[in-house]
């Protein structure tokens, strides 16, 4: 089938197999930040935005994104770099494989819930697994980033 | 110190948090053949026939390979130094399958869709053999899992493969019987630990191609590039010179990638077809067709006096190797040596058996046997304390070896550095031990308890592990640090650069880190056995120290002063007699590559006759729901002595991450099989790892000793951190409910049942 999907502001007018998932579409066209960690929609690594709302691109048919706007980590870079620096200053990322999905979820949280409590933030980010960090430093970085209202 | 012991951000942090394509699958060329593996649905079977003709006819299929196409060379997938202790018990493909998931055929084609289609068209006829699933039934079972004639060991490891016995052995000291018979109390208990999945977020993946000289290049997510090169060459019957291994960024390993899980399949395809090939494991394959922590049964007999003096320890471990023997004989060794040595018994014995079964092979997982031993021995000591009416923390303080003590049960040296006593005392303060231990804190709906445990690991493998580092002064005065150690997210690239910067008296920015490519990186056994900071770190210090000397010499030459009068302060070589006589590093480096210069580069190698143990105390405060048996860890406090902390931020996160994995092991991680040997929980849906809702804010502090044989006084941190949660949490559950968990994980069912039994017992 034919789809028109805007990714990070750029239009992709492409023929795709009907059952293609958004993650495979995005990686095919070079958005390598998008990672897969599972086949059961449990890890959150593949989180991107469709029309500014976070979705799991591993279980989101590319066809459904037809006519919509997709944002990956590559599309929010200045903002992600700022949060990345807060993470790095705490040593909060280890292997970094979970980072792209996690960062997309954190930036979505920032848009959706102004001044969340740590409890709310934990709930919101619960679907983003990380096997390396034990989460404590990640959460510290999230709360500091949100509190200090970086632009 | 300027860079060592500083919370320096990871040098790759920015790339990782902004999603740069730096991992294996991001780098693979688009024209790679896609490789997939047809896997056995049976736990034990002989292949009668494989029909591949229909699959081969699928448009876009490049090759379908079966056992008939494979070299008949036994090898092991274990990434260990040669000669590997792991038995050579594998072919790439064989006409016998030994677990559900064992490879049967390799298919390569244009794209995933094509390969999936072909996979469905392969017809295999199996003759089913009775599988051995229960490891306690494996020894002398009529089903012999490795009957092959060409099975072999590089050296004897106490196996008798006709009995399904892969390895056995042990060591002892003192007169055990005599000491036991003069103890006030002798307690014997048996503990069970389960197979756990490492569950790193990046699954196994590899791509391969032939370079312009027709050498096989293997780009892979591995912890052991040099061992990879050796094993791939062996398995494919190639000279080592024909194989090159490159490691890009790795999305976690935790030991799983110390075994060559995915490498052989695309390598075989590339050798066959001459074309680039790639395999990316699914999460399901990563769970069910790779390796896990070894499942074990550990019996601990402890003899003590009423005052808590521990006089004798006798530990026996039965380990389930699974279908293949990677890391089997070595992991089990740590069960005893890293648990008994935490005490100072007059007599001890440790012995073990390792058996084959028709389940997925075990492998390396952070802690590597020490974790299983820690659960058993620490649980036993906690129970002993309870029987004697003593405080478990005090019983440790009474019995642990002091710094400088000999440790007979630990074969890798004396306790050259330790502040374990302070780890325990500080941990008690952090958790509020004095206020909480032995106090019933129940509101009728929930009950709370605290528990603790201590542990040790090693720092590299004494006399075996070898690590090298190369440091080069480049022509405009910056350095390149070449390492063969593999940063799998742990931050070793960063901490090694910190050590280099410290030794070269320069800022971090002046050092770039390069690794790993077996064609130009110096040899390193790879990142495992907690060896990188301690061993590679020392190689870095040696190399940089020597480079400083070379720079000083060259500076003296250029200045025309005597060597004894030249000093190098990191920025310039200067005369100690006349500060006006100086040459900056940058002009010096530039001049060294013009005319009659010298390209300055030093490689240094390090290994150690000892493996100084990092030590740790962990304290858990848990809440048990008395209605459901569900356990919540409300607080976890840990104090670690890893020697000098090279990077406090990275060490803290390592510790928090390890403890999180330990909490998962304690409470829910358990690979299960049905009676036919099919894994029941091979997805994150069924095999739960801790999410951020399941964990408290894990609190970590350090009590650094100074290890004289380590770089800047450092020991290791990577593995020791996973060990304490399971015994500490089991003990806390006991404090809260009176239910003893001798078998991991501590499930709500077990706790509820235990509480019901106690009540029933009380009523009767
Ligand atoms: S890849 Fe795991 S949730 Fe999408
Ligand atoms: S940093 Fe490795 S999975 Fe999160």
XYZ file of C-alpha atoms and ligand atoms in Angstrom, chain A residues 45 87 92-99 102 128-135 138, chain B residues 10 16 23 199-202 250-254 488-489 653 692, ligand 2:
40
model
C 12.352 0.805 23.835
C 21.291 12.045 32.746
C 22.166 7.534 34.766
C 22.628 5.839 31.413
C 24.667 2.707 31.126
C 24.399 0.745 27.909
C 22.046 3.394 26.565
C 19.965 0.935 24.568
C 16.832 1.919 26.474
C 17.621 5.633 26.244
C 12.972 6.467 27.621
C 10.036 1.820 29.848
C 12.234 -0.987 31.091
C 15.918 -0.637 31.832
C 17.989 -3.641 32.861
C 21.186 -1.722 33.628
C 20.462 1.167 35.933
C 18.096 0.068 38.681
C 16.131 3.250 37.796
C 17.187 7.796 36.016
C 30.559 8.778 30.429
C 23.729 7.259 23.691
C 25.006 -0.474 17.942
C 17.733 -10.029 29.846
C 19.955 -7.263 28.542
C 17.894 -4.895 26.446
C 19.846 -5.415 23.226
C 26.857 -2.979 23.271
C 23.355 -2.743 24.679
C 24.127 -4.691 27.840
C 25.518 -8.146 28.395
C 25.675 -9.126 32.071
C 29.006 -3.015 27.507
C 27.432 -0.014 29.114
C 24.677 3.146 39.045
C 10.488 1.177 38.031
S 20.902 1.631 30.201
Fe 21.007 -0.399 29.511
S 18.926 -0.935 29.442
Fe 18.853 1.028 30.292
